[in-house]
Amino acid sequence: VDAQPKARRAQAAAAKKQQNSQGQLTRRAQLMFPTAIDMPEDVVWRRDIYRELDLNVDANAALYYPVEPIGKQLNLFTYIFKLALNGYIPVYEYRLDGNEAFDDSSKVDMKTILENYHIYYEEKDGKVRVDNSDIPSAEVKMYYLKESAYYDQANSSFHIKVQALCPVMVEEDAFSLSDDSGEKQVTQYPLFWVKYSELEPFLNRQTVMVSGMNNAAQVS
């Protein structure tokens, strides 16, 4: 008679322990996977939209500063650069014909990016290292964005989702004459594409300052 409640208590304790373990795994999984809902593949209507995100605009300054890391504070490009350099996210080729692809054949090795854009690096024991001062975050003043606007017939709703972003180095030609508008000629160098779904789990853990007047005002 006494053994039956004791067995039940042991079974309940084991079940609770398993439930807590599964809860911990779920929380860890939430750090590794994006929170946004993926776009269904069988949508009835979809339109891809390409935008330019100018970091010279005050509203986007939080993505540009600090130009060089200050403690744990990184700007968006430095964070993307370090993630790609350490192999946490893949980067994809920027094609001049505008037909970007995100398959394995379009992936680009970061060492190739470093050599193509003359970014100084050191290689030791098979690992590539780039000093913070050599990361060209100051020159990345623009991003190309690829968005998809689509209609989800499953729940009769309209959505807009960022599919990918491409950091762009912007260089002013000091030796060229200004055009009729008085602006200096600039050259844009798109570096690579990054899938937002692969970048999003890391962005969820990174914070940026949203106010130049209050350094404590931060969001993910």
mmCIF file of C-alpha atoms in Angstrom:
data_model
loop_
_atom_site.group_PDB
_atom_site.id
_atom_site.type_symbol
_atom_site.label_atom_id
_atom_site.label_comp_id
_atom_site.label_asym_id
_atom_site.label_seq_id
_atom_site.Cartn_x
_atom_site.Cartn_y
_atom_site.Cartn_z
ATOM 1 C CA VAL A 1 0.000 0.000 0.000
ATOM 2 C CA ASP A 2 2.810 2.413 0.877
ATOM 3 C CA ALA A 3 4.785 1.494 -2.241
ATOM 4 C CA GLN A 4 2.127 2.710 -4.649
ATOM 5 C CA PRO A 5 2.172 6.445 -3.641
ATOM 6 C CA LYS A 6 5.958 6.354 -3.431
ATOM 7 C CA ALA A 7 6.195 4.986 -6.966
ATOM 8 C CA ARG A 8 3.790 7.627 -8.181
ATOM 9 C CA ARG A 9 5.832 10.341 -6.490
ATOM 10 C CA ALA A 10 8.986 9.029 -8.135
ATOM 11 C CA GLN A 11 7.240 8.921 -11.517
ATOM 12 C CA ALA A 12 5.914 12.462 -11.094
ATOM 13 C CA ALA A 13 9.355 13.729 -10.079
ATOM 14 C CA ALA A 14 10.926 12.091 -13.128
ATOM 15 C CA ALA A 15 8.286 13.607 -15.398
ATOM 16 C CA LYS A 16 8.833 17.061 -13.898
ATOM 17 C CA LYS A 17 12.595 16.734 -14.351
ATOM 18 C CA GLN A 18 12.114 15.754 -17.990
ATOM 19 C CA GLN A 19 9.719 18.659 -18.519
ATOM 20 C CA ASN A 20 12.215 21.140 -17.058
ATOM 21 C CA SER A 21 14.959 19.705 -19.253
ATOM 22 C CA GLN A 22 12.777 20.088 -22.334
ATOM 23 C CA GLY A 23 12.008 23.663 -21.308
ATOM 24 C CA GLN A 24 15.710 24.466 -21.086
ATOM 25 C CA LEU A 25 16.303 22.946 -24.506
ATOM 26 C CA THR A 26 13.475 25.043 -25.882
ATOM 27 C CA ARG A 27 14.995 28.245 -24.509
ATOM 28 C CA ARG A 28 18.397 27.323 -25.950
ATOM 29 C CA ALA A 29 16.749 26.535 -29.258
ATOM 30 C CA GLN A 30 15.121 29.948 -29.265
ATOM 31 C CA LEU A 31 18.580 31.517 -29.222
ATOM 32 C CA MET A 32 19.633 29.481 -32.244
ATOM 33 C CA PHE A 33 16.583 29.823 -34.461
ATOM 34 C CA PRO A 34 14.785 32.915 -35.813
ATOM 35 C CA THR A 35 11.552 34.112 -34.282
ATOM 36 C CA ALA A 36 10.008 35.465 -37.496
ATOM 37 C CA ILE A 37 7.695 33.251 -39.530
ATOM 38 C CA ASP A 38 9.163 32.038 -42.799
ATOM 39 C CA MET A 39 7.411 32.928 -46.021
ATOM 40 C CA PRO A 40 5.385 29.983 -47.348
ATOM 41 C CA GLU A 41 6.575 28.575 -50.653
ATOM 42 C CA ASP A 42 3.079 28.205 -52.128
ATOM 43 C CA VAL A 43 1.873 31.818 -51.922
ATOM 44 C CA VAL A 44 -0.530 32.904 -54.667
ATOM 45 C CA TRP A 45 0.983 36.386 -55.063
ATOM 46 C CA ARG A 46 4.457 37.715 -54.397
ATOM 47 C CA ARG A 47 6.515 40.718 -55.410
ATOM 48 C CA ASP A 48 10.230 41.169 -54.674
ATOM 49 C CA ILE A 49 11.268 44.710 -53.767
ATOM 50 C CA TYR A 50 14.798 46.121 -53.675
ATOM 51 C CA ARG A 51 15.626 49.074 -51.447
ATOM 52 C CA GLU A 52 18.642 51.130 -50.442
ATOM 53 C CA LEU A 53 19.275 51.797 -46.759
ATOM 54 C CA ASP A 54 21.389 54.955 -46.423
ATOM 55 C CA LEU A 55 23.364 55.090 -43.175
ATOM 56 C CA ASN A 56 23.954 58.821 -43.626
ATOM 57 C CA VAL A 57 20.322 59.349 -42.657
ATOM 58 C CA ASP A 58 20.021 60.163 -38.949
ATOM 59 C CA ALA A 59 17.331 57.535 -38.377
ATOM 60 C CA ASN A 60 19.804 54.838 -39.463
ATOM 61 C CA ALA A 61 22.800 56.124 -37.489
ATOM 62 C CA ALA A 62 22.429 53.355 -34.895
ATOM 63 C CA LEU A 63 23.468 50.850 -37.576
ATOM 64 C CA TYR A 64 26.650 52.795 -38.388
ATOM 65 C CA TYR A 65 28.051 53.728 -34.970
ATOM 66 C CA PRO A 66 30.366 52.958 -33.347
ATOM 67 C CA VAL A 67 32.585 52.772 -36.419
ATOM 68 C CA GLU A 68 35.129 50.727 -34.447
ATOM 69 C CA PRO A 69 34.063 48.386 -31.616
ATOM 70 C CA ILE A 70 33.820 49.891 -28.143
ATOM 71 C CA GLY A 71 33.754 47.034 -25.671
ATOM 72 C CA LYS A 72 30.830 44.833 -26.688
ATOM 73 C CA GLN A 73 29.252 47.538 -28.835
ATOM 74 C CA LEU A 74 29.536 46.821 -32.560
ATOM 75 C CA ASN A 75 27.927 48.413 -35.555
ATOM 76 C CA LEU A 76 25.918 46.244 -37.926
ATOM 77 C CA PHE A 77 28.622 45.624 -40.518
ATOM 78 C CA THR A 78 31.307 44.774 -37.961
ATOM 79 C CA TYR A 79 28.939 42.255 -36.391
ATOM 80 C CA ILE A 80 28.091 40.678 -39.757
ATOM 81 C CA PHE A 81 31.768 40.674 -40.744
ATOM 82 C CA LYS A 82 32.856 38.878 -37.563
ATOM 83 C CA LEU A 83 30.038 36.335 -37.792
ATOM 84 C CA ALA A 84 30.985 35.511 -41.390
ATOM 85 C CA LEU A 85 34.716 35.463 -40.701
ATOM 86 C CA ASN A 86 34.242 32.993 -37.831
ATOM 87 C CA GLY A 87 31.979 30.764 -39.899
ATOM 88 C CA TYR A 88 28.731 31.388 -38.037
ATOM 89 C CA ILE A 89 26.867 32.572 -41.140
ATOM 90 C CA PRO A 90 27.547 32.079 -44.861
ATOM 91 C CA VAL A 91 27.829 34.936 -47.333
ATOM 92 C CA TYR A 92 26.678 34.786 -50.933
ATOM 93 C CA GLU A 93 28.028 36.248 -54.136
ATOM 94 C CA TYR A 94 26.773 39.623 -55.312
ATOM 95 C CA ARG A 95 26.175 39.179 -59.016
ATOM 96 C CA LEU A 96 26.358 42.117 -61.363
ATOM 97 C CA ASP A 97 23.410 40.801 -63.382
ATOM 98 C CA GLY A 98 21.152 41.238 -60.357
ATOM 99 C CA ASN A 99 20.149 37.573 -60.226
ATOM 100 C CA GLU A 100 21.180 36.743 -56.678
ATOM 101 C CA ALA A 101 21.079 33.144 -55.522
ATOM 102 C CA PHE A 102 21.334 31.610 -52.069
ATOM 103 C CA ASP A 103 22.397 28.042 -52.803
ATOM 104 C CA ASP A 104 25.659 26.322 -51.929
ATOM 105 C CA SER A 105 27.200 27.146 -55.306
ATOM 106 C CA SER A 106 26.743 30.880 -54.610
ATOM 107 C CA LYS A 107 28.504 30.883 -51.264
ATOM 108 C CA VAL A 108 31.727 32.910 -51.138
ATOM 109 C CA ASP A 109 34.706 32.237 -48.907
ATOM 110 C CA MET A 110 35.506 35.200 -46.673
ATOM 111 C CA LYS A 111 39.171 34.958 -47.623
ATOM 112 C CA THR A 112 38.132 35.685 -51.209
ATOM 113 C CA ILE A 113 36.236 38.774 -50.038
ATOM 114 C CA LEU A 114 39.282 39.977 -48.095
ATOM 115 C CA GLU A 115 41.559 39.587 -51.095
ATOM 116 C CA ASN A 116 39.152 41.090 -53.622
ATOM 117 C CA TYR A 117 38.677 44.256 -51.584
ATOM 118 C CA HIS A 118 42.240 44.480 -50.274
ATOM 119 C CA ILE A 119 41.319 44.030 -46.617
ATOM 120 C CA TYR A 120 44.420 43.273 -44.582
ATOM 121 C CA TYR A 121 44.370 39.976 -42.710
ATOM 122 C CA GLU A 122 46.682 37.529 -41.007
ATOM 123 C CA GLU A 123 46.477 33.760 -41.297
ATOM 124 C CA LYS A 124 47.806 31.434 -38.626
ATOM 125 C CA ASP A 125 47.178 27.710 -38.183
ATOM 126 C CA GLY A 126 44.524 27.847 -40.880
ATOM 127 C CA LYS A 127 42.570 30.624 -39.158
ATOM 128 C CA VAL A 128 42.074 34.048 -40.708
ATOM 129 C CA ARG A 129 42.237 37.041 -38.385
ATOM 130 C CA VAL A 130 41.357 40.667 -39.147
ATOM 131 C CA ASP A 131 42.119 43.426 -36.677
ATOM 132 C CA ASN A 132 39.226 45.713 -35.763
ATOM 133 C CA SER A 133 41.026 48.698 -37.260
ATOM 134 C CA ASP A 134 41.246 46.873 -40.617
ATOM 135 C CA ILE A 135 37.526 46.067 -40.871
ATOM 136 C CA PRO A 136 36.174 48.599 -43.415
ATOM 137 C CA SER A 137 33.095 49.460 -41.358
ATOM 138 C CA ALA A 138 33.634 53.191 -41.838
ATOM 139 C CA GLU A 139 33.283 52.767 -45.618
ATOM 140 C CA VAL A 140 30.093 50.706 -45.424
ATOM 141 C CA LYS A 141 27.560 53.524 -45.555
ATOM 142 C CA MET A 142 24.735 51.742 -47.348
ATOM 143 C CA TYR A 143 22.870 48.452 -47.518
ATOM 144 C CA TYR A 144 20.876 46.915 -50.304
ATOM 145 C CA LEU A 145 17.755 45.178 -49.027
ATOM 146 C CA LYS A 146 15.704 42.515 -50.756
ATOM 147 C CA GLU A 147 12.156 42.272 -49.459
ATOM 148 C CA SER A 148 9.255 40.086 -50.473
ATOM 149 C CA ALA A 149 5.707 41.375 -50.283
ATOM 150 C CA TYR A 150 3.307 38.441 -50.446
ATOM 151 C CA TYR A 151 -0.252 37.357 -49.852
ATOM 152 C CA ASP A 152 -0.723 34.317 -47.634
ATOM 153 C CA GLN A 153 -3.925 32.614 -48.731
ATOM 154 C CA ALA A 154 -3.822 30.236 -45.755
ATOM 155 C CA ASN A 155 -4.899 33.012 -43.360
ATOM 156 C CA SER A 156 -5.901 35.691 -45.883
ATOM 157 C CA SER A 157 -3.173 38.101 -44.791
ATOM 158 C CA PHE A 158 -0.602 40.352 -46.448
ATOM 159 C CA HIS A 159 3.012 40.381 -45.270
ATOM 160 C CA ILE A 160 6.357 42.030 -46.056
ATOM 161 C CA LYS A 161 9.497 40.111 -45.140
ATOM 162 C CA VAL A 162 13.184 41.025 -45.513
ATOM 163 C CA GLN A 163 14.891 38.229 -47.432
ATOM 164 C CA ALA A 164 18.504 39.419 -47.615
ATOM 165 C CA LEU A 165 20.808 42.388 -47.175
ATOM 166 C CA CYS A 166 24.033 43.416 -48.837
ATOM 167 C CA PRO A 167 26.586 45.783 -47.230
ATOM 168 C CA VAL A 168 27.909 48.368 -49.674
ATOM 169 C CA MET A 169 31.209 50.217 -49.415
ATOM 170 C CA VAL A 170 30.892 53.827 -50.566
ATOM 171 C CA GLU A 171 33.994 55.724 -51.618
ATOM 172 C CA GLU A 172 34.200 59.331 -52.741
ATOM 173 C CA ASP A 173 36.553 60.017 -55.600
ATOM 174 C CA ALA A 174 38.782 62.823 -54.332
ATOM 175 C CA PHE A 175 40.142 63.507 -57.819
ATOM 176 C CA SER A 176 36.853 63.690 -59.702
ATOM 177 C CA LEU A 177 34.938 66.875 -60.357
ATOM 178 C CA SER A 178 31.518 67.421 -58.869
ATOM 179 C CA ASP A 179 28.492 67.026 -61.113
ATOM 180 C CA ASP A 180 25.938 69.728 -61.877
ATOM 181 C CA SER A 181 24.273 69.235 -58.506
ATOM 182 C CA GLY A 182 27.524 70.031 -56.678
ATOM 183 C CA GLU A 183 27.863 66.539 -55.238
ATOM 184 C CA LYS A 184 31.087 64.580 -55.450
ATOM 185 C CA GLN A 185 31.171 61.432 -57.532
ATOM 186 C CA VAL A 186 30.972 58.271 -55.437
ATOM 187 C CA THR A 187 31.651 54.636 -56.235
ATOM 188 C CA GLN A 188 29.665 51.815 -54.672
ATOM 189 C CA TYR A 189 31.140 48.378 -53.993
ATOM 190 C CA PRO A 190 28.501 45.788 -52.982
ATOM 191 C CA LEU A 191 30.373 43.188 -50.929
ATOM 192 C CA PHE A 192 28.117 40.158 -50.529
ATOM 193 C CA TRP A 193 24.579 39.030 -49.742
ATOM 194 C CA VAL A 194 23.524 37.702 -46.343
ATOM 195 C CA LYS A 195 20.251 35.835 -45.858
ATOM 196 C CA TYR A 196 18.288 37.580 -43.157
ATOM 197 C CA SER A 197 16.873 34.319 -41.816
ATOM 198 C CA GLU A 198 20.437 33.121 -41.109
ATOM 199 C CA LEU A 199 21.447 36.438 -39.560
ATOM 200 C CA GLU A 200 18.329 37.071 -37.487
ATOM 201 C CA PRO A 201 19.058 34.700 -34.560
ATOM 202 C CA PHE A 202 22.285 36.608 -33.858
ATOM 203 C CA LEU A 203 20.688 40.043 -34.288
ATOM 204 C CA ASN A 204 18.121 39.098 -31.653
ATOM 205 C CA ARG A 205 20.959 38.933 -29.117
ATOM 206 C CA GLN A 206 22.707 42.148 -30.215
ATOM 207 C CA THR A 207 21.637 45.594 -29.021
ATOM 208 C CA VAL A 208 22.078 49.027 -30.579
ATOM 209 C CA MET A 209 21.664 52.534 -29.187
ATOM 210 C CA VAL A 210 18.647 54.347 -30.557
ATOM 211 C CA SER A 211 19.268 57.790 -29.092
ATOM 212 C CA GLY A 212 22.192 60.172 -29.383
ATOM 213 C CA MET A 213 21.019 61.862 -26.175
ATOM 214 C CA ASN A 214 20.559 58.755 -24.016
ATOM 215 C CA ASN A 215 23.140 55.957 -24.183
ATOM 216 C CA ALA A 216 20.911 53.722 -22.051
ATOM 217 C CA ALA A 217 18.192 53.640 -24.719
ATOM 218 C CA GLN A 218 18.880 50.368 -26.517
ATOM 219 C CA VAL A 219 16.888 47.846 -28.504
ATOM 220 C CA SER A 220 17.694 44.561 -30.227
#
